[in-house]
Short mmCIF file of C-alpha atoms in Angstrom, two decimals:
data_model
loop_
_atom_site.label_atom_id
_atom_site.label_comp_id
_atom_site.label_asym_id
_atom_site.label_seq_id
_atom_site.Cartn_x
_atom_site.Cartn_y
_atom_site.Cartn_z
CA UNK A 18 -0.24 -6.27 -22.66
CA UNK A 19 -3.06 -8.88 -22.11
CA UNK A 20 -2.98 -11.16 -18.84
CA UNK A 21 -1.89 -13.68 -21.31
CA UNK A 22 1.66 -12.06 -22.04
CA UNK A 23 2.20 -10.91 -18.22
CA UNK A 24 4.47 -12.84 -16.41
CA UNK A 25 5.99 -12.27 -12.89
CA UNK A 26 9.19 -11.94 -14.69
CA UNK A 27 8.43 -9.80 -17.61
CA UNK A 28 6.40 -7.40 -15.39
CA UNK A 29 9.32 -6.95 -12.93
CA UNK A 30 11.66 -6.37 -15.76
CA UNK A 31 9.38 -4.13 -17.43
CA UNK A 32 8.96 -2.11 -14.15
CA UNK A 33 13.00 -2.30 -13.70
CA UNK A 34 13.38 -0.51 -16.84
CA UNK A 35 11.54 2.60 -15.33
CA UNK A 36 13.52 3.13 -12.30
CA UNK A 37 15.42 5.62 -13.80
CA UNK A 38 13.02 7.77 -14.83
CA UNK A 39 10.97 7.66 -11.75
CA UNK A 40 14.30 8.56 -10.10
CA UNK A 41 14.96 11.49 -12.37
CA UNK A 42 11.36 12.83 -11.77
CA UNK A 43 10.94 12.01 -7.93
CA UNK A 44 11.57 15.91 -6.99
CA UNK A 45 9.07 16.43 -9.71
CA UNK A 46 6.29 14.10 -8.13
CA UNK A 47 6.69 15.45 -4.81
CA UNK A 48 6.42 18.85 -5.84
CA UNK A 49 3.67 18.40 -7.72
CA UNK A 50 1.71 16.32 -5.27
CA UNK A 51 0.73 13.54 -8.00
CA UNK A 52 1.85 11.59 -10.52
CA UNK A 53 2.21 12.85 -13.95
CA UNK A 54 -0.18 10.97 -16.48
CA UNK A 55 2.46 9.95 -18.60
CA UNK A 56 3.81 8.13 -15.95
CA UNK A 57 0.43 6.59 -14.73
CA UNK A 58 -0.31 5.42 -18.89
CA UNK A 59 3.01 3.90 -18.86
CA UNK A 60 2.10 1.62 -15.98
CA UNK A 61 -1.07 0.78 -17.19
CA UNK A 62 0.36 -0.36 -20.35
CA UNK A 63 2.65 -2.98 -18.82
CA UNK A 64 0.51 -4.11 -16.54
CA UNK A 65 0.90 -3.06 -13.12
CA UNK A 66 -2.60 -2.34 -12.56
CA UNK A 67 -4.01 -5.65 -13.03
CA UNK A 68 -1.26 -7.89 -11.59
CA UNK A 69 -3.30 -8.33 -8.51
CA UNK A 70 -6.11 -10.01 -10.54
CA UNK A 71 -6.33 -13.74 -9.59
CA UNK A 72 -6.17 -16.58 -12.59
CA UNK A 73 -9.82 -17.60 -11.31
CA UNK A 74 -11.15 -14.62 -13.35
CA UNK A 75 -8.64 -14.16 -16.07
CA UNK A 76 -6.11 -12.70 -14.64
CA UNK A 77 -1.92 -13.12 -14.79
CA UNK A 78 -2.17 -15.11 -11.16
CA UNK A 79 1.18 -13.26 -9.90
CA UNK A 80 1.60 -14.45 -6.13
CA UNK A 81 1.46 -11.97 -3.41
CA UNK A 82 5.28 -11.94 -3.28
CA UNK A 83 5.89 -11.34 -6.49
CA UNK A 84 3.23 -8.57 -6.43
CA UNK A 85 5.47 -6.94 -3.41
CA UNK A 86 8.33 -7.15 -5.42
CA UNK A 87 6.61 -5.05 -8.35
CA UNK A 88 5.63 -2.79 -5.81
CA UNK A 89 9.38 -2.93 -4.34
CA UNK A 90 10.74 -1.87 -7.43
CA UNK A 91 8.57 0.89 -8.51
CA UNK A 92 9.20 2.29 -4.75
CA UNK A 93 12.95 1.82 -5.89
CA UNK A 94 12.49 4.48 -8.62
CA UNK A 95 10.02 6.37 -6.31
CA UNK A 96 8.27 6.07 -3.18
CA UNK A 97 4.95 7.79 -3.97
CA UNK A 98 4.81 5.82 -7.47
CA UNK A 99 5.39 2.65 -5.41
CA UNK A 100 2.35 3.77 -3.38
CA UNK A 101 0.10 4.56 -5.49
CA UNK A 102 0.80 1.62 -7.54
CA UNK A 103 0.26 -0.74 -4.89
CA UNK A 104 -2.78 1.03 -4.08
CA UNK A 105 -4.21 1.28 -7.49
CA UNK A 106 -3.47 -2.68 -8.46
CA UNK A 107 -5.90 -3.99 -5.60
CA UNK A 108 -8.61 -3.37 -8.06
CA UNK A 109 -7.79 -7.23 -8.89
CA UNK A 110 -8.43 -8.02 -5.08
CA UNK A 111 -11.72 -5.98 -4.81
CA UNK A 112 -12.73 -7.91 -8.03
CA UNK A 113 -12.97 -11.40 -6.24
CA UNK A 114 -15.77 -10.10 -4.09
CA UNK A 115 -18.13 -8.93 -6.63
CA UNK A 116 -20.08 -10.94 -8.90
CA UNK A 117 -19.56 -11.35 -12.40
CA UNK A 118 -22.01 -8.81 -13.68
CA UNK A 119 -20.79 -6.19 -11.35
CA UNK A 120 -17.37 -7.44 -12.71
CA UNK A 121 -18.34 -6.54 -16.50
CA UNK A 122 -19.83 -3.17 -15.40
CA UNK A 123 -17.24 -1.99 -13.43
CA UNK A 124 -14.48 -3.26 -14.63
CA UNK A 125 -14.57 -3.68 -18.38
CA UNK A 126 -10.55 -3.79 -18.71
CA UNK A 127 -8.34 -5.25 -16.21
CA UNK A 128 -6.36 -2.02 -16.26
CA UNK A 129 -8.15 0.53 -14.37
CA UNK A 130 -7.16 1.93 -11.00
CA UNK A 131 -8.93 2.11 -7.72
CA UNK A 132 -8.17 4.46 -4.96
CA UNK A 133 -10.18 4.80 -1.68
CA UNK A 134 -10.19 3.91 2.20
CA UNK A 135 -11.96 0.91 2.98
CA UNK A 136 -12.81 1.93 6.59
CA UNK A 137 -16.20 3.24 7.33
CA UNK A 138 -16.24 6.87 6.99
CA UNK A 139 -20.21 7.08 5.76
CA UNK A 140 -23.61 6.34 5.89
CA UNK A 141 -25.07 4.05 2.92
CA UNK A 142 -28.95 3.92 3.69
CA UNK A 143 -31.04 0.56 2.18
CA UNK A 144 -33.18 0.97 -0.80
CA UNK A 145 -34.66 -0.80 -3.62
CA UNK A 146 -31.79 -1.99 -5.27
CA UNK A 147 -29.33 -1.00 -3.65
CA UNK A 148 -27.98 2.08 -1.03
CA UNK A 149 -28.02 5.87 -0.85
CA UNK A 150 -24.43 6.77 0.11
CA UNK A 151 -23.34 10.03 1.89
CA UNK A 152 -19.96 10.28 3.38
CA UNK A 153 -16.45 12.21 3.06
CA UNK A 154 -13.09 9.76 3.40
CA UNK A 155 -9.50 10.94 3.95
CA UNK A 156 -6.65 8.90 2.29
CA UNK A 157 -7.59 8.77 -1.21
CA UNK A 158 -4.27 7.65 -2.35
CA UNK A 159 -4.16 7.47 -6.02
CA UNK A 160 -7.44 9.71 -6.35
CA UNK A 161 -6.12 12.22 -8.57
CA UNK A 162 -5.49 9.68 -11.65
CA UNK A 163 -8.03 6.44 -10.79
CA UNK A 164 -10.63 5.06 -12.57
CA UNK A 165 -12.43 3.75 -9.73
CA UNK A 166 -13.20 4.63 -6.15
CA UNK A 167 -14.13 2.86 -2.97
CA UNK A 168 -15.47 3.93 0.42
CA UNK A 169 -16.00 2.04 3.20
CA UNK A 170 -19.85 2.85 5.59
CA UNK A 171 -22.43 1.98 7.74
CA UNK A 172 -25.57 0.43 6.48
CA UNK A 173 -28.34 1.98 7.88
CA UNK A 174 -32.40 1.26 7.42
CA UNK A 175 -34.93 3.90 8.27
CA UNK A 176 -31.89 5.76 9.49
CA UNK A 177 -31.03 3.40 11.77
CA UNK A 178 -27.85 1.56 11.94
CA UNK A 179 -28.21 -2.11 11.02
CA UNK A 180 -25.92 -4.62 13.29
CA UNK A 181 -24.32 -7.72 12.01
CA UNK A 182 -24.91 -11.36 13.98
CA UNK A 183 -22.68 -10.95 16.89
CA UNK A 184 -23.93 -7.07 17.31
CA UNK A 185 -21.58 -4.66 15.62
CA UNK A 186 -22.29 -2.19 13.10
CA UNK A 187 -22.99 -3.48 9.66
CA UNK A 188 -20.20 -2.44 7.25
CA UNK A 189 -20.30 -2.42 3.53
CA UNK A 190 -17.99 -0.86 0.56
CA UNK A 191 -18.90 0.67 -1.87
CA UNK A 192 -17.61 1.23 -5.68
CA UNK A 193 -18.07 4.29 -7.73
CA UNK A 194 -16.85 5.75 -10.55
CA UNK A 195 -14.20 8.54 -10.24
CA UNK A 196 -16.90 11.28 -12.10
CA UNK A 197 -19.57 10.45 -9.16
CA UNK A 198 -16.76 11.79 -6.43
CA UNK A 199 -16.00 15.12 -5.49
CA UNK A 200 -12.38 15.43 -4.59
CA UNK A 201 -10.91 17.94 -2.70
CA UNK A 202 -7.51 19.11 -2.29
CA UNK A 203 -6.39 18.41 0.90
CA UNK A 204 -2.74 16.72 0.34
CA UNK A 205 -0.55 19.26 1.45
CA UNK A 206 1.63 17.28 3.46
CA UNK A 207 5.03 16.14 4.92
CA UNK A 208 5.55 13.04 2.84
CA UNK A 209 4.55 11.09 0.15
CA UNK A 210 3.60 14.21 -1.68
CA UNK A 211 3.38 12.74 -4.89
CA UNK A 212 0.43 10.20 -3.85
CA UNK A 213 -2.29 12.51 -4.01
CA UNK A 214 -4.20 11.44 -1.24
CA UNK A 215 -6.86 13.78 -1.07
CA UNK A 216 -10.35 13.78 0.44
CA UNK A 217 -13.24 12.56 -1.77
CA UNK A 218 -16.85 12.97 -0.86
CA UNK A 219 -20.44 11.92 -2.11
CA UNK A 220 -24.48 12.87 -1.14
CA UNK A 221 -26.75 10.84 -1.53
CA UNK A 222 -25.43 8.96 -4.34
CA UNK A 223 -27.15 5.46 -5.47
CA UNK A 224 -25.10 2.22 -5.57
CA UNK A 225 -26.27 -0.27 -6.75
CA UNK A 226 -26.69 -3.84 -4.42
CA UNK A 227 -24.03 -5.49 -6.75
CA UNK A 228 -21.47 -2.75 -6.43
CA UNK A 229 -21.32 -2.72 -2.81
CA UNK A 230 -19.07 -5.72 -0.97
CA UNK A 231 -17.90 -7.09 2.37
CA UNK A 232 -14.75 -9.06 2.88
CA UNK A 233 -16.83 -12.02 4.40
CA UNK A 234 -18.80 -12.29 1.02
CA UNK A 235 -15.99 -14.41 -1.51
CA UNK A 236 -18.21 -14.44 -4.99
CA UNK A 237 -16.20 -14.60 -7.96
CA UNK A 238 -12.57 -15.77 -6.44
CA UNK A 239 -11.95 -18.29 -4.20
CA UNK A 240 -8.12 -18.47 -3.88
CA UNK A 241 -5.18 -17.08 -1.80
CA UNK A 242 -6.03 -13.69 -3.22
CA UNK A 243 -9.49 -13.46 -1.80
CA UNK A 244 -8.59 -13.12 1.94
CA UNK A 245 -8.99 -9.23 3.46
CA UNK A 246 -5.44 -9.13 4.32
CA UNK A 247 -4.79 -9.48 0.32
CA UNK A 248 -3.43 -6.29 -0.40
CA UNK A 249 -1.65 -5.50 3.14
CA UNK A 250 0.62 -8.29 2.37
CA UNK A 251 2.20 -6.38 -0.61
CA UNK A 252 2.39 -3.26 1.53
CA UNK A 253 6.01 -3.60 2.73
CA UNK A 254 6.96 -3.30 -0.73
CA UNK A 255 6.81 0.43 -0.79
CA UNK A 256 9.37 0.86 2.47
CA UNK A 257 11.52 -1.72 1.30
CA UNK A 258 11.91 -0.20 -2.26
CA UNK A 259 12.43 2.95 -0.38
CA UNK A 260 14.96 2.14 2.27
CA UNK A 261 17.03 -0.42 -0.53
CA UNK A 262 17.23 3.32 -2.82
CA UNK A 263 18.36 5.23 -0.15
CA UNK A 264 21.32 2.59 1.25
CA UNK A 265 22.72 2.63 -2.74
CA UNK A 266 22.73 5.91 -3.21
CA UNK A 267 24.28 6.65 0.06
CA UNK A 268 27.18 3.55 -0.74
CA UNK A 269 27.44 5.56 -4.00
CA UNK A 270 28.53 8.74 -2.23
CA UNK A 271 30.89 7.10 -0.03
CA UNK A 272 34.27 7.49 -2.75
CA UNK A 273 34.00 11.04 -2.45
CA UNK A 274 33.35 11.04 1.39
CA UNK A 275 35.79 12.95 3.73
CA UNK A 276 35.06 13.15 7.65
CA UNK A 277 35.83 17.45 7.72
CA UNK A 278 37.17 17.63 11.17
CA UNK A 279 39.69 14.74 10.70
CA UNK A 280 39.89 14.75 6.57
CA UNK A 281 39.84 10.78 6.86
CA UNK A 282 37.95 8.79 3.89
CA UNK A 283 34.45 6.98 5.30
CA UNK A 284 36.35 3.70 4.00
CA UNK A 285 38.95 4.21 6.74
CA UNK A 286 36.11 5.83 9.46
CA UNK A 287 34.98 3.69 12.19
CA UNK A 288 31.42 5.97 12.51
CA UNK A 289 30.75 5.77 8.51
CA UNK A 290 31.29 1.85 8.74
CA UNK A 291 29.63 1.13 11.25
CA UNK A 292 26.14 2.90 10.69
CA UNK A 293 26.53 1.68 7.01
CA UNK A 294 26.91 -2.00 8.19
CA UNK A 295 24.14 -1.46 10.67
CA UNK A 296 21.63 -0.12 8.26
CA UNK A 297 22.20 -3.14 5.69
CA UNK A 298 21.94 -5.44 8.32
CA UNK A 299 18.77 -4.16 9.62
CA UNK A 300 17.48 -3.99 5.86
CA UNK A 301 18.38 -7.56 5.21
CA UNK A 302 16.59 -8.56 8.43
CA UNK A 303 13.66 -6.63 7.69
CA UNK A 304 12.97 -7.79 4.19
CA UNK A 305 13.93 -11.46 4.74
CA UNK A 306 11.27 -11.25 7.37
CA UNK A 307 8.67 -10.30 4.90
CA UNK A 308 9.66 -12.61 2.10
CA UNK A 309 9.87 -15.22 4.45
CA UNK A 310 6.39 -14.68 6.16
CA UNK A 311 4.75 -13.78 2.77
CA UNK A 312 5.97 -16.96 0.86
CA UNK A 313 5.05 -19.46 4.08
CA UNK A 314 1.79 -17.28 4.49
CA UNK A 315 0.84 -18.15 0.42
CA UNK A 316 1.56 -21.92 0.83
CA UNK A 317 -0.41 -22.35 4.07
CA UNK A 318 -3.33 -20.82 2.29
CA UNK A 319 -3.74 -23.48 -0.06
CA UNK A 320 -7.37 -24.94 0.26
CA UNK A 321 -7.46 -22.67 3.84
CA UNK A 322 -8.65 -19.25 4.94
CA UNK A 323 -6.35 -16.96 6.88
CA UNK A 324 -8.45 -16.80 9.64
CA UNK A 325 -8.08 -20.87 10.01
CA UNK A 326 -4.31 -20.87 10.51
CA UNK A 327 -2.29 -21.17 13.13
CA UNK A 328 -1.94 -18.33 15.03
CA UNK A 329 1.86 -18.04 14.89
CA UNK A 330 1.70 -17.51 11.23
CA UNK A 331 -1.32 -15.67 11.61
CA UNK A 332 0.94 -12.77 13.48
CA UNK A 333 3.95 -13.30 12.07
CA UNK A 334 3.02 -11.41 8.75
CA UNK A 335 1.76 -8.76 10.38
CA UNK A 336 4.97 -7.97 12.61
CA UNK A 337 6.84 -8.79 9.90
CA UNK A 338 4.99 -5.81 7.82
CA UNK A 339 5.03 -3.41 10.64
CA UNK A 340 8.54 -3.96 11.30
CA UNK A 341 9.23 -3.28 7.55
CA UNK A 342 8.08 0.12 8.05
CA UNK A 343 9.40 0.89 10.97
CA UNK A 344 12.86 -0.39 9.47
CA UNK A 345 12.82 1.99 6.66
CA UNK A 346 12.22 5.34 8.86
CA UNK A 347 14.98 3.96 11.43
CA UNK A 348 17.45 3.38 8.02
CA UNK A 349 16.75 6.59 6.65
CA UNK A 350 17.03 8.78 9.27
CA UNK A 351 20.84 6.98 10.33
CA UNK A 352 21.66 7.69 6.77
CA UNK A 353 20.83 11.15 6.98
CA UNK A 354 22.78 11.68 10.34
CA UNK A 355 25.85 9.74 8.26
CA UNK A 356 25.37 12.24 5.40
CA UNK A 357 24.65 15.44 7.60
CA UNK A 358 23.91 18.80 6.48
CA UNK A 359 23.74 17.93 2.94
CA UNK A 360 20.92 15.76 3.58
CA UNK A 361 18.57 18.33 4.66
CA UNK A 362 18.68 20.55 0.83
CA UNK A 363 15.56 19.74 -1.68
CA UNK A 364 17.61 18.47 -4.15
CA UNK A 365 18.94 15.68 -2.00
CA UNK A 366 16.88 12.63 -2.40
CA UNK A 367 17.57 11.43 1.50
CA UNK A 368 15.41 14.56 2.08
CA UNK A 369 12.28 13.01 0.33
CA UNK A 370 13.20 9.41 1.41
CA UNK A 371 13.32 10.87 5.42
CA UNK A 372 9.80 12.70 4.81
CA UNK A 373 8.30 9.56 3.19
CA UNK A 374 9.31 7.10 5.30
CA UNK A 375 7.68 9.47 8.26
CA UNK A 376 4.86 9.93 6.90
CA UNK A 377 4.42 6.04 5.93
CA UNK A 378 4.91 5.21 9.98
CA UNK A 379 1.98 6.77 10.60
CA UNK A 380 -0.15 4.63 8.50
CA UNK A 381 -2.49 2.52 10.79
CA UNK A 382 -0.42 -0.55 9.46
CA UNK A 383 2.92 0.84 10.96
CA UNK A 384 0.98 1.57 14.62
CA UNK A 385 1.09 0.22 18.15
CA UNK A 386 -2.14 -1.19 17.69
CA UNK A 387 -1.11 -3.98 15.17
CA UNK A 388 1.87 -4.96 17.60
CA UNK A 389 -0.57 -4.72 20.62
CA UNK A 390 -3.52 -7.22 18.55
CA UNK A 391 -0.82 -9.49 17.85
CA UNK A 392 -0.18 -9.74 21.53
CA UNK A 393 -3.60 -9.54 22.57
CA UNK A 394 -3.96 -12.56 20.05
CA UNK A 395 -1.66 -14.44 21.65
CA UNK A 396 -2.54 -14.28 25.32
CA UNK A 397 -6.34 -14.50 24.33
CA UNK A 398 -6.86 -10.91 25.09
CA UNK A 399 -8.82 -7.91 22.92
CA UNK A 400 -6.75 -6.59 19.91
CA UNK A 401 -7.57 -3.31 19.01
CA UNK A 402 -7.13 -4.00 15.41
CA UNK A 403 -8.56 -7.61 14.99
CA UNK A 404 -8.37 -6.81 11.26
CA UNK A 405 -4.67 -7.97 11.06
CA UNK A 406 -5.26 -11.12 13.16
CA UNK A 407 -8.27 -12.06 10.76
CA UNK A 408 -10.73 -11.37 13.31
CA UNK A 409 -13.54 -9.32 12.65
#
C-alpha cells in the first residue's frame, strides 16, 4: 500500500483480517521469543509501520485514537505482535524531530521498523560532524526484525557531561541502522516473550549530527503527533486488546462450563455471573477512559503544545493509560481464577495472557511513579516521572 491508499478504516479492516492467524500462532510466537518474519512482512505490506507518519511529511495522517485502535486489534490476536507493532511504528513519530535530509537518508520508505529505548543508557562524545556513541540498552522490543534502532545517551565533550540551560544533563536520541548494532539474546522472560526485547549495544559508533534528535526540537513536523508523549498515547491499545481477547475467550467457554462441586451451569452460578460482570465493567470503564482522554487531547492540541494544555487534561491521559495496564492485569487474573486449574496449562491462552499482562504492568508507564507524578504536578510538588505531565 502507499500512504495515499491507507485510511484508518482500510488499515483497521486489514489488521482485523489477520487476527485469526495471529491467535492460531500465539503459542508459536511465545515459544520462539520473537515474531516470525512472515507476520512482520504482512504487517509491513498492509501499512502498519507507516501509520504514525504525519500528513505533513507524506504519511497517512491517522489520529492517535485511530493508531491505538490498530494496536488494540493486533493485540487481540497476539499481545506480543501488538506490542512490537506499537514500538516499530514509532518511526513516523520520531521522523518529526529529524530534518528532511535525515529522513531521506534513514527512511527511504515509510514502512521501516524502529526498535530501541529512548531513556539514556549511553554516552555520546561530541566530535566533528556528530558524535561517537557508546552504550548498552535494555528492552529493545522488535529489535529481532527492526530496520532502524534508536538509543538515548548523555552528551559529553572532552569526556565531561554537558548540561542543559536548567543545569541538568544534556540527553539526545540517536538513530542507527540495525546492522550497526550488536544484539544480545537476553529476552528469556515470563511474559511478552514474543516481543524479542533483547539488549543491544554499540561502541564508539559515529552518528552524524543530523541523525540525532531531542524531543524539544521539532523539525519536519509541527502537528499533534510531534509531541514527546505521542507514542505513549497508543500504548494502552496493547493491554486493552489483550483484556478484550481474554474476556471473549472465557465467555466462549461458558456454555460448556459447570461448577464441579455442584454440577451447576456457569449461566446459573452467582460467582461466574458476578466475576464476568465485574470484569466487563472494569474493561468498559478502562477503555472508555482511554478513548475519551486521547480524543479530548487530540482536539486540544489543535495549534497548541502538550506542555501548554490545562493541568487536568495533561494528567488525564497519563492516569487513564496507567489504569488500562493495571485493569488488564486485574481482569485476566480474575478470569484465571474463574476458569480455575484449566488456565494454568500452556496450551490455554489464559496462561499467555496472564504472563503478558503481568510483564506489561512492570513497564514504567504502569508504575506508581506515574500516579505520584500526576499528584505532585497538581499539588506543586516534584514529579518523579515528569515526562508524563509534559515536564523535562
